[in-house]
Short mmCIF file of C-alpha atoms and ligand atoms in Angstrom, two decimals:
data_model
loop_
_atom_site.label_atom_id
_atom_site.label_comp_id
_atom_site.label_asym_id
_atom_site.label_seq_id
_atom_site.Cartn_x
_atom_site.Cartn_y
_atom_site.Cartn_z
CA MET L 26 -0.11 0.03 0.24
CA THR L 27 1.52 3.11 -1.07
CA SER L 28 -0.61 5.84 -0.12
CA LEU L 29 0.32 9.20 -0.23
CA PRO L 30 0.69 11.36 3.07
CA ALA L 31 -1.52 13.91 3.58
CA PRO L 32 -0.86 16.78 5.93
CA THR L 33 -4.96 16.92 6.21
CA THR L 34 -7.65 15.47 6.83
CA LEU L 35 -10.74 14.56 4.67
CA ILE L 36 -13.83 14.74 6.42
CA THR L 37 -16.76 13.61 4.43
CA VAL L 38 -20.00 14.06 5.97
CA ALA L 39 -23.15 11.35 5.76
CA PRO L 40 -25.98 13.25 7.23
CA THR L 41 -28.80 11.05 6.39
CA GLY L 42 -28.44 7.51 4.74
CA ALA L 43 -31.42 5.54 4.05
CA GLU L 44 -32.15 3.41 7.10
CA THR L 45 -33.59 5.67 9.99
CA ASP L 46 -37.28 6.67 9.95
CA LYS L 47 -37.51 10.13 10.04
CA ALA L 48 -40.37 9.52 12.49
CA ASP L 49 -38.24 7.45 14.85
CA PHE L 50 -35.34 10.71 14.87
CA PRO L 51 -37.05 13.97 13.64
CA ALA L 52 -33.41 15.52 13.60
CA LEU L 53 -32.24 13.23 10.93
CA PRO L 54 -32.33 15.78 7.55
CA THR L 55 -34.76 14.39 4.93
CA ALA L 56 -36.19 17.67 3.42
CA PRO L 57 -34.36 19.31 0.65
CA ASP L 58 -34.45 22.90 2.77
CA GLU L 59 -32.87 20.69 5.89
CA LEU L 60 -30.33 18.97 3.44
CA VAL L 61 -28.93 22.29 2.64
CA GLU L 62 -28.84 24.00 5.84
CA THR L 63 -27.08 20.70 6.78
CA ALA L 64 -24.35 21.38 4.03
CA VAL L 65 -24.02 24.95 4.87
CA ARG L 66 -23.22 24.24 8.93
CA CYS L 67 -21.04 20.88 8.28
CA GLU L 68 -19.20 22.47 5.65
CA ALA L 69 -18.48 25.43 8.53
CA ALA L 70 -17.64 23.03 10.92
CA GLY L 71 -14.75 21.04 8.94
CA ALA L 72 -16.58 19.03 6.41
CA ALA L 73 -15.36 18.71 2.83
CA MET L 74 -17.67 16.07 0.85
CA ILE L 75 -21.26 15.15 1.33
CA HIS L 76 -22.42 11.52 0.63
CA LEU L 77 -25.84 12.40 0.19
CA HIS L 78 -29.10 10.37 0.06
CA ILE L 79 -32.46 11.98 -0.58
CA ARG L 80 -35.98 11.15 0.45
CA ASP L 81 -39.30 11.71 -0.64
CA ASP L 82 -42.05 14.02 0.84
CA GLU L 83 -43.11 11.40 2.97
CA HIS L 84 -39.38 11.05 4.14
CA ARG L 85 -38.42 7.69 2.34
CA PRO L 86 -36.05 6.97 0.25
CA THR L 87 -35.91 7.85 -3.33
CA LEU L 88 -33.67 7.62 -6.11
CA ASP L 89 -35.79 9.99 -8.14
CA LYS L 90 -33.86 11.39 -10.89
CA GLY L 91 -35.32 14.97 -10.72
CA ARG L 92 -34.97 15.11 -7.00
CA LEU L 93 -31.56 14.24 -7.19
CA ALA L 94 -30.56 16.63 -9.51
CA GLU L 95 -32.19 18.97 -7.56
CA ALA L 96 -30.30 18.08 -4.50
CA VAL L 97 -26.94 18.17 -6.32
CA ALA L 98 -27.83 21.60 -7.40
CA ALA L 99 -28.91 22.88 -4.25
CA VAL L 100 -25.83 21.71 -2.47
CA ARG L 101 -23.49 23.31 -5.16
CA GLU L 102 -25.26 26.30 -4.97
CA HIS L 103 -25.08 27.03 -1.28
CA THR L 104 -21.74 25.18 -0.63
CA ALA L 105 -18.19 24.13 -2.19
CA LEU L 106 -18.54 20.68 -0.81
CA VAL L 107 -17.83 17.65 -2.86
CA VAL L 108 -21.03 16.30 -3.62
CA GLN L 109 -20.80 12.45 -3.76
CA LEU L 110 -24.39 10.82 -4.56
CA SER L 111 -24.76 7.30 -2.75
CA THR L 112 -25.32 4.12 -5.56
CA GLY L 113 -26.26 1.97 -2.60
CA GLY L 114 -29.28 3.71 -2.07
CA SER L 115 -31.23 1.48 -0.15
CA VAL L 116 -31.22 -2.43 0.25
CA HIS L 117 -34.89 -2.04 -1.40
CA ASP L 118 -33.75 -0.10 -4.62
CA PRO L 119 -33.38 -1.73 -7.89
CA LEU L 120 -29.84 -1.96 -10.03
CA ASP L 121 -30.90 -0.19 -12.71
CA GLU L 122 -31.75 2.81 -10.94
CA ARG L 123 -28.88 2.46 -8.97
CA LEU L 124 -26.88 2.98 -12.01
CA ALA L 125 -28.95 6.00 -12.92
CA VAL L 126 -27.74 8.09 -10.30
CA LEU L 127 -25.02 9.01 -12.41
CA ASP L 128 -26.97 10.87 -14.37
CA ALA L 129 -27.31 13.58 -11.71
CA GLU L 130 -23.71 14.57 -12.44
CA PRO L 131 -22.56 14.41 -8.91
CA ASP L 132 -18.60 14.93 -8.40
CA SER L 133 -18.51 11.57 -6.78
CA CYS L 134 -20.38 8.34 -6.47
CA SER L 135 -20.26 5.75 -3.81
CA LEU L 136 -19.18 1.95 -5.15
CA THR L 137 -19.67 -0.63 -2.85
CA MET L 138 -17.22 -3.54 -3.65
CA GLY L 139 -19.43 -6.56 -3.22
CA THR L 140 -22.72 -8.23 -1.49
CA VAL L 141 -22.81 -8.23 2.33
CA ASN L 142 -25.30 -8.90 5.03
CA PHE L 143 -26.98 -5.49 6.23
CA GLY L 144 -28.65 -6.39 9.56
CA ASP L 145 -31.77 -8.66 8.65
CA ASP L 146 -31.36 -7.87 5.00
CA VAL L 147 -28.74 -8.16 1.86
CA PHE L 148 -26.79 -5.15 0.66
CA LEU L 149 -26.59 -6.77 -3.14
CA ASN L 150 -23.61 -5.84 -5.35
CA PRO L 151 -23.14 -8.64 -7.76
CA TRP L 152 -19.79 -8.17 -9.67
CA PRO L 153 -21.34 -7.32 -13.27
CA PHE L 154 -22.94 -4.42 -11.41
CA VAL L 155 -19.68 -3.09 -9.69
CA ARG L 156 -18.07 -3.59 -13.05
CA ASP L 157 -20.81 -1.87 -15.08
CA LEU L 158 -21.19 1.25 -12.19
CA TYR L 159 -17.13 1.48 -12.71
CA GLN L 160 -17.24 1.49 -16.56
CA LEU L 161 -20.08 4.25 -15.95
CA SER L 162 -18.28 6.28 -13.81
CA GLN L 163 -14.99 6.38 -15.71
CA GLU L 164 -17.46 7.23 -18.89
CA ARG L 165 -18.98 10.17 -17.04
CA GLU L 166 -16.11 11.42 -14.93
CA VAL L 167 -17.44 10.77 -11.75
CA VAL L 168 -14.72 9.88 -8.99
CA PRO L 169 -15.87 7.03 -7.31
CA GLU L 170 -15.25 5.98 -3.81
CA PHE L 171 -14.84 2.20 -3.04
CA GLU L 172 -16.94 1.18 -0.22
CA LEU L 173 -15.34 -1.52 1.71
CA PHE L 174 -17.54 -3.33 4.04
CA ASP L 175 -15.25 -6.62 4.42
CA LEU L 176 -11.95 -7.69 3.79
CA GLY L 177 -13.59 -9.47 0.55
CA HIS L 178 -14.44 -6.54 -0.74
CA VAL L 179 -10.46 -5.15 -0.52
CA ALA L 180 -9.99 -8.42 -3.01
CA ALA L 181 -12.27 -7.49 -5.21
CA LEU L 182 -11.49 -3.50 -5.55
CA HIS L 183 -7.68 -5.52 -6.38
CA ARG L 184 -9.44 -7.47 -9.31
CA LEU L 185 -11.21 -4.36 -10.54
CA LEU L 186 -8.53 -2.47 -10.82
CA ARG L 187 -6.43 -4.90 -12.74
CA GLU L 188 -9.36 -5.43 -15.16
CA TYR L 189 -10.53 -1.96 -15.35
CA GLY L 190 -7.36 -0.03 -14.82
CA LEU L 191 -7.67 2.96 -12.53
CA PRO L 192 -10.71 5.42 -11.64
CA TYR L 193 -11.71 8.89 -13.63
CA GLY L 194 -8.63 11.47 -12.15
CA GLY L 195 -6.32 8.83 -11.50
CA ARG L 196 -6.77 9.18 -7.87
CA VAL L 197 -8.04 5.75 -6.16
CA HIS L 198 -10.06 6.74 -2.70
CA CYS L 199 -11.63 4.00 -0.73
CA ASP L 200 -13.81 4.37 2.58
CA PHE L 201 -14.28 1.49 4.92
CA VAL L 202 -17.63 0.98 6.35
CA MET L 203 -17.09 -0.83 9.65
CA GLY L 204 -19.30 -2.12 12.42
CA VAL L 205 -21.98 -3.58 10.14
CA PRO L 206 -23.93 -6.33 11.15
CA GLY L 207 -22.61 -8.84 8.29
CA GLY L 208 -19.85 -6.64 7.89
CA MET L 209 -16.57 -6.64 9.41
CA PRO L 210 -16.23 -5.55 13.09
CA GLY L 211 -15.30 -1.34 13.87
CA THR L 212 -11.98 -2.22 15.84
CA ALA L 213 -8.58 -1.26 15.22
CA ASP L 214 -7.31 -4.78 14.83
CA ALA L 215 -10.18 -5.01 11.85
CA LEU L 216 -9.08 -1.60 10.11
CA VAL L 217 -5.32 -2.34 10.51
CA ALA L 218 -5.95 -5.66 8.70
CA ALA L 219 -8.19 -4.14 5.88
CA VAL L 220 -5.35 -1.27 5.52
CA GLY L 221 -2.51 -3.72 5.16
CA ALA L 222 -4.48 -5.42 2.18
CA LEU L 223 -5.24 -2.60 0.23
CA PRO L 224 -3.83 -2.48 -3.43
CA GLY L 225 -1.10 -0.46 -4.41
CA GLU L 226 -2.94 1.98 -6.48
CA VAL L 227 -4.91 3.15 -3.43
CA THR L 228 -3.56 6.81 -2.56
CA TYR L 229 -6.54 7.80 0.18
CA TRP L 230 -8.53 6.12 2.49
CA SER L 231 -11.24 7.25 4.76
CA ALA L 232 -13.13 5.03 7.36
CA THR L 233 -16.14 5.37 9.58
CA GLY L 234 -17.44 2.75 12.34
CA ILE L 235 -21.38 2.41 12.50
CA GLY L 236 -23.05 3.24 15.93
CA ARG L 237 -21.05 2.44 18.69
CA THR L 238 -17.90 1.77 16.99
CA THR L 239 -17.92 5.53 15.51
CA LEU L 240 -15.08 6.70 18.20
CA ALA L 241 -12.66 3.56 18.08
CA VAL L 242 -12.85 3.56 14.34
CA ALA L 243 -12.17 7.07 14.02
CA PHE L 244 -9.20 6.96 16.47
CA ALA L 245 -7.98 4.10 14.75
CA ALA L 246 -8.18 5.66 11.25
CA LEU L 247 -6.54 8.79 12.31
CA ALA L 248 -3.68 6.77 13.89
CA LYS L 249 -2.93 4.71 10.48
CA GLY L 250 -2.96 8.51 8.47
CA GLY L 251 -6.60 7.98 6.96
CA HIS L 252 -9.35 10.21 6.66
CA LEU L 253 -12.93 10.59 8.74
CA ARG L 254 -16.67 10.00 7.31
CA VAL L 255 -19.14 10.96 10.31
CA GLY L 256 -22.69 11.58 10.31
CA MET L 257 -25.92 10.20 11.15
CA GLU L 258 -26.35 7.89 8.34
CA ASP L 259 -23.63 5.85 10.39
CA THR L 260 -24.51 7.21 13.74
CA LEU L 261 -27.56 8.59 16.16
CA THR L 262 -25.62 8.51 19.60
CA PHE L 263 -23.51 11.29 20.43
CA SER L 264 -22.13 9.97 23.68
CA ARG L 265 -23.90 7.41 25.75
CA GLY L 266 -27.65 8.41 25.85
CA VAL L 267 -26.87 11.54 24.03
CA PRO L 268 -28.88 11.38 20.22
CA VAL L 269 -26.99 13.38 17.85
CA ALA L 270 -28.75 16.81 17.93
CA HIS L 271 -26.94 17.99 14.21
CA ASN L 272 -24.96 16.37 11.82
CA ALA L 273 -22.44 19.08 12.32
CA ASP L 274 -21.90 18.17 15.91
CA LEU L 275 -20.09 15.00 14.60
CA VAL L 276 -18.43 16.94 11.97
CA ARG L 277 -16.80 19.33 14.76
CA ARG L 278 -15.80 16.40 16.97
CA ALA L 279 -14.48 14.86 13.95
CA ALA L 280 -12.36 17.98 13.16
CA ARG L 281 -10.92 18.41 16.84
CA LEU L 282 -10.06 15.09 16.79
CA ALA L 283 -7.92 15.88 13.18
CA GLU L 284 -6.71 18.89 14.68
CA LEU L 285 -5.12 16.97 18.04
CA ALA L 286 -3.89 14.55 15.61
CA GLN L 287 -1.83 17.59 13.64
CA ARG L 288 -3.87 17.13 10.71
CA PRO L 289 -6.75 19.80 10.79
CA ALA L 290 -9.41 19.22 8.27
CA MET L 291 -9.38 20.02 4.72
CA SER L 292 -11.14 22.37 2.87
CA ALA L 293 -13.73 21.39 0.20
CA ASP L 294 -11.18 23.04 -2.33
CA GLU L 295 -7.93 20.77 -1.02
CA ALA L 296 -10.54 17.71 -1.44
CA ARG L 297 -11.45 18.58 -5.23
CA VAL L 298 -7.40 18.14 -5.72
CA LEU L 299 -7.05 15.16 -3.41
CA LEU L 300 -9.69 13.22 -5.50
CA GLN L 301 -9.05 15.25 -8.70
CA THR L 302 -12.78 15.34 -9.19
CA ARG L 303 -13.96 16.64 -12.73
CA PRO L 304 -13.63 20.91 -12.93
CA ARG L 305 -16.93 22.61 -12.71
N1 KMH P 25 -28.32 2.29 2.44
C1 KMH P 25 -27.35 0.90 2.41
C2 KMH P 25 -27.99 -0.35 2.09
C3 KMH P 25 -23.90 3.77 -0.05
O1 KMH P 25 -24.31 5.00 0.40
O2 KMH P 25 -23.02 3.76 -1.44
C4 KMH P 25 -25.90 1.25 1.19
C5 KMH P 25 -25.19 2.25 1.73
C6 KMH P 25 -23.77 2.28 0.73
O3 KMH P 25 -25.68 3.20 2.50
ZN1 ZN P 26 -24.48 5.76 2.16
#
């Protein structure tokens, strides 16, 4: 693994996800104006990229093309954040709709490197889908972020790069999503093993730990020279018994940890250079 040393930390915020019900968690940003307000506050708190899932008028997950394009435009209008759209959607979304997410022309897209059990559900990512989405991202000049839920996904990333070459922009950025019931555990040991298995082409990686693994994964990622993803998609509890009040609180805490590690949060403009997103 030859990841480049970064003097600053990329903080990605994943504010919404597809799993939590608004009714259970009213602070979850689901409406377009809530997403914009969240993006603005998270950028001010230190985020440089936003990983977006969108919802419909009833706050249910959707991959509606018009709404996706509106969300990308709205975040771009109010912030400089790198806009990453989720192509994972919810576990119920069909593969063809997940491919069509790229029609909304994001800067970046998530790209999960294999199927994984996801609680009681299955998050489906068969190889032909992974391959098609990757080739589409190369064609549309969208920078993929490879989502790695398990060590097998790291092995699949070796195969993808070997068979289909580098992503648009030439940088290879991945994100370890740890602690999902069905994937690798959110521990420092698992992170060290997974980082050690990365292909040599990987330039940067971040990590996020689901639920109570959040802090352990964040500390381990910083110790290993990685970047951070935080947000209510992954964590609904700020500390024992204290629900997250706003995504910006999680970003602010991540920025504080990065500062302590003497790799302060990078700006969105720095993130564009790091990731080599398409100029806009
Ligand atoms: N909602 C999960 C099933 C991604 O955004 O690419 C998948 C997910 C990954 O959140
Ligand atoms: Zn997601």
